[in-house]
Coordinates of N, CA and C in Angstrom, one line a residue:
M1 N 79.9 23.0 22.7 CA 79.0 24.1 22.7 C 77.7 23.8 22.1
S2 N 76.6 24.1 22.7 CA 75.2 23.8 22.2 C 74.7 24.9 21.3
D3 N 73.9 24.5 20.3 CA 73.3 25.5 19.4 C 72.1 26.1 20.2
V4 N 71.7 27.3 19.7 CA 70.6 28.0 20.3 C 69.3 27.3 19.9
A5 N 68.2 27.5 20.7 CA 66.9 26.9 20.4 C 66.4 27.4 19.0
G6 N 66.7 28.6 18.7 CA 66.2 29.2 17.4 C 66.7 28.5 16.2
D7 N 67.7 27.7 16.3 CA 68.2 26.9 15.2 C 67.2 25.8 14.9
Q8 N 66.4 25.3 15.9 CA 65.5 24.2 15.7 C 64.0 24.6 15.8
L9 N 63.7 25.8 16.4 CA 62.4 26.2 16.7 C 62.1 27.5 16.1
E10 N 60.8 27.8 15.8 CA 60.4 29.1 15.3 C 59.1 29.5 16.0
A11 N 59.0 30.8 16.3 CA 57.8 31.3 16.9 C 57.0 32.2 15.9
F12 N 55.7 32.1 16.1 CA 54.8 33.0 15.2 C 53.5 33.2 15.9
I13 N 52.8 34.2 15.4 CA 51.5 34.6 15.9 C 50.5 33.7 15.1
N14 N 49.6 33.1 15.9 CA 48.6 32.2 15.3 C 47.2 32.7 15.7
S15 N 46.2 32.8 14.8 CA 44.9 33.2 15.2 C 43.9 32.2 14.9
S16 N 43.0 32.0 15.8 CA 41.8 31.1 15.6 C 40.6 31.9 15.1
A17 N 40.8 33.2 15.1 CA 39.6 34.1 14.7 C 39.5 34.2 13.2
H18 N 40.6 34.0 12.4 CA 40.5 34.2 11.0 C 41.1 33.0 10.3
R19 N 40.5 32.6 9.2 CA 41.0 31.5 8.5 C 41.2 31.8 7.0
G20 N 41.8 30.9 6.2 CA 41.9 31.1 4.8 C 43.0 32.0 4.4
L21 N 43.0 32.3 3.1 CA 44.0 33.1 2.4 C 44.1 34.5 3.0
G22 N 43.0 35.1 3.3 CA 42.9 36.4 3.9 C 43.6 36.4 5.3
H23 N 43.4 35.4 6.0 CA 44.1 35.2 7.4 C 45.6 35.2 7.2
S24 N 46.0 34.4 6.2 CA 47.4 34.2 6.0 C 48.1 35.5 5.6
F25 N 47.4 36.3 4.7 CA 47.9 37.6 4.3 C 48.0 38.6 5.5
R26 N 46.9 38.6 6.3 CA 46.9 39.5 7.5 C 48.0 39.1 8.5
W27 N 48.2 37.8 8.7 CA 49.2 37.4 9.7 C 50.6 37.7 9.1
L28 N 50.8 37.4 7.9 CA 52.1 37.7 7.3 C 52.4 39.2 7.3
S29 N 51.5 40.0 7.0 CA 51.6 41.5 7.0 C 51.9 42.0 8.4
A30 N 51.1 41.6 9.3 CA 51.3 42.0 10.7 C 52.7 41.6 11.3
Y31 N 53.0 40.4 11.0 CA 54.3 39.9 11.5 C 55.5 40.6 10.9
T32 N 55.4 40.8 9.6 CA 56.5 41.5 8.8 C 56.6 42.9 9.4
K33 N 55.5 43.6 9.6 CA 55.6 45.0 10.1 C 56.2 44.9 11.5
A34 N 55.8 44.0 12.3 CA 56.3 43.9 13.7 C 57.8 43.6 13.7
F35 N 58.2 42.6 12.9 CA 59.6 42.2 12.9 C 60.5 43.3 12.3
F36 N 60.2 43.8 11.1 CA 61.1 44.7 10.5 C 61.0 46.2 10.9
L37 N 59.8 46.6 11.2 CA 59.5 48.0 11.5 C 59.3 48.3 12.9
G38 N 59.1 47.3 13.7 CA 58.8 47.5 15.2 C 57.4 48.0 15.4
D39 N 56.5 47.9 14.4 CA 55.1 48.3 14.4 C 54.2 47.1 14.8
F40 N 53.8 47.1 16.0 CA 53.0 45.9 16.5 C 51.5 46.2 16.5
S41 N 51.1 47.3 15.8 CA 49.7 47.7 15.9 C 48.8 46.6 15.3
G42 N 49.2 45.8 14.4 CA 48.3 44.8 13.9 C 48.7 43.4 14.3
A43 N 49.6 43.3 15.3 CA 50.1 42.0 15.6 C 49.4 41.1 16.6
A44 N 48.4 41.7 17.2 CA 47.6 40.9 18.2 C 46.5 40.1 17.5
L45 N 46.9 38.9 17.1 CA 45.9 38.1 16.4 C 45.5 36.8 17.1
G46 N 45.9 36.6 18.3 CA 45.5 35.4 19.0 C 46.5 34.8 19.9
T47 N 47.3 33.9 19.5 CA 48.2 33.2 20.4 C 49.6 33.1 19.7
I48 N 50.6 32.9 20.6 CA 51.9 32.7 20.1 C 52.2 31.2 20.1
V49 N 52.7 30.7 18.9 CA 52.9 29.3 18.8 C 54.4 29.1 18.5
V50 N 55.0 28.1 19.1 CA 56.4 27.8 18.8 C 56.4 26.3 18.2
M51 N 57.0 26.2 17.0 CA 57.0 24.9 16.4 C 58.4 24.5 16.0
C52 N 58.6 23.2 15.9 CA 59.9 22.6 15.5 C 60.0 22.8 13.9
K53 N 61.1 23.4 13.5 CA 61.3 23.7 12.1 C 61.3 22.4 11.2
A54 N 62.0 21.4 11.8 CA 62.1 20.2 11.0 C 60.9 19.3 10.8
T55 N 60.0 19.3 11.8 CA 58.9 18.4 11.8 C 57.5 19.2 11.8
G56 N 57.5 20.4 12.1 CA 56.3 21.2 12.2 C 55.5 20.9 13.4
E57 N 56.1 20.1 14.3 CA 55.4 19.8 15.6 C 55.4 21.0 16.5
E58 N 54.2 21.2 17.1 CA 54.0 22.3 18.0 C 54.6 22.0 19.4
V59 N 55.5 22.8 19.9 CA 56.1 22.6 21.2 C 55.6 23.5 22.3
L60 N 55.0 24.6 21.9 CA 54.5 25.6 22.9 C 53.4 26.4 22.2
R61 N 52.3 26.7 23.0 CA 51.2 27.6 22.6 C 50.9 28.4 23.8
V62 N 51.0 29.7 23.6 CA 50.8 30.7 24.7 C 49.7 31.7 24.3
S63 N 48.6 31.8 25.1 CA 47.6 32.8 24.8 C 48.1 34.2 24.9
S64 N 47.7 35.1 24.0 CA 48.1 36.5 24.1 C 46.9 37.3 24.4
G65 N 47.2 38.5 24.9 CA 46.1 39.4 25.3 C 46.0 40.6 24.3
T66 N 46.3 41.7 24.8 CA 46.2 42.9 23.9 C 47.4 42.9 22.9
R67 N 47.3 43.8 22.0 CA 48.3 43.9 20.9 C 49.7 44.1 21.6
D68 N 49.8 45.0 22.6 CA 51.1 45.2 23.2 C 51.6 44.0 23.9
E69 N 50.7 43.3 24.6 CA 51.1 42.1 25.3 C 51.5 41.0 24.3
T70 N 50.9 40.9 23.2 CA 51.3 40.0 22.1 C 52.7 40.3 21.6
A71 N 52.9 41.6 21.4 CA 54.2 42.0 20.9 C 55.3 41.7 21.9
D72 N 55.0 42.0 23.1 CA 56.0 41.8 24.2 C 56.3 40.3 24.4
L73 N 55.3 39.5 24.3 CA 55.4 38.1 24.5 C 56.2 37.5 23.3
L74 N 55.9 37.9 22.1 CA 56.6 37.4 21.0 C 58.1 37.8 21.0
M75 N 58.3 39.0 21.4 CA 59.7 39.5 21.5 C 60.5 38.7 22.6
C76 N 59.8 38.4 23.7 CA 60.5 37.7 24.8 C 60.8 36.2 24.3
I77 N 59.8 35.6 23.7 CA 60.1 34.2 23.2 C 61.2 34.2 22.1
E78 N 61.2 35.2 21.2 CA 62.2 35.2 20.2 C 63.6 35.5 20.8
Q79 N 63.7 36.3 21.8 CA 64.9 36.6 22.4 C 65.4 35.3 23.1
D80 N 64.6 34.6 23.8 CA 65.0 33.3 24.4 C 65.4 32.3 23.3
L81 N 64.7 32.2 22.2 CA 65.1 31.3 21.1 C 66.5 31.7 20.6
A82 N 66.8 32.9 20.6 CA 68.1 33.4 20.1 C 69.2 33.2 21.1
Q83 N 68.9 33.1 22.4 CA 69.9 33.1 23.4 C 70.1 31.7 24.2
L84 N 69.0 31.0 24.3 CA 69.0 29.8 25.1 C 69.2 28.6 24.3
T85 N 69.8 27.6 24.9 CA 69.9 26.3 24.2 C 68.5 25.7 24.2
L86 N 68.3 24.6 23.3 CA 67.0 24.0 23.2 C 66.5 23.5 24.5
S87 N 67.4 22.8 25.3 CA 66.9 22.2 26.5 C 66.6 23.3 27.5
D88 N 67.3 24.4 27.6 CA 67.1 25.5 28.5 C 65.7 26.2 28.1
F89 N 65.5 26.4 26.8 CA 64.3 27.0 26.3 C 63.1 26.2 26.7
L90 N 63.2 24.9 26.5 CA 62.0 24.0 26.8 C 61.7 24.0 28.3
A91 N 62.8 24.0 29.1 CA 62.6 24.1 30.5 C 62.0 25.4 31.0
E92 N 62.6 26.5 30.4 CA 62.1 27.9 30.8 C 60.7 28.1 30.5
W93 N 60.2 27.6 29.4 CA 58.8 27.8 28.9 C 57.9 26.6 29.2
N94 N 58.4 25.6 29.9 CA 57.7 24.4 30.2 C 57.0 23.8 28.9
A95 N 57.8 23.7 27.9 CA 57.4 23.3 26.5 C 57.6 21.8 26.3
T96 N 56.9 21.3 25.3 CA 57.0 19.9 25.0 C 58.3 19.7 24.2
T97 N 59.0 18.6 24.4 CA 60.2 18.2 23.7 C 59.8 17.8 22.2
P98 N 60.5 18.5 21.2 CA 60.1 18.1 19.8 C 60.6 16.7 19.4

């Protein structure tokens, strides 16, 4: 039985619009609210990035649109990470092998 992709990969919102400590705080705050409270009002910050947990290598980068689109896309990716095997996730999203 294969492990799910989420055992090896993680998804997060990445922004090219903001940098530095302030960006990190805004990203963490928005992501925490989105994840725990279902409040995606501050979650549209740029792109969704999926990285290998062990190496930090980026395997997928998907541009996001509005806040709602960003939230929907992140939820979809996270659901696939939780349900699909690594090879199935990479094939489904046409992602780079870590």
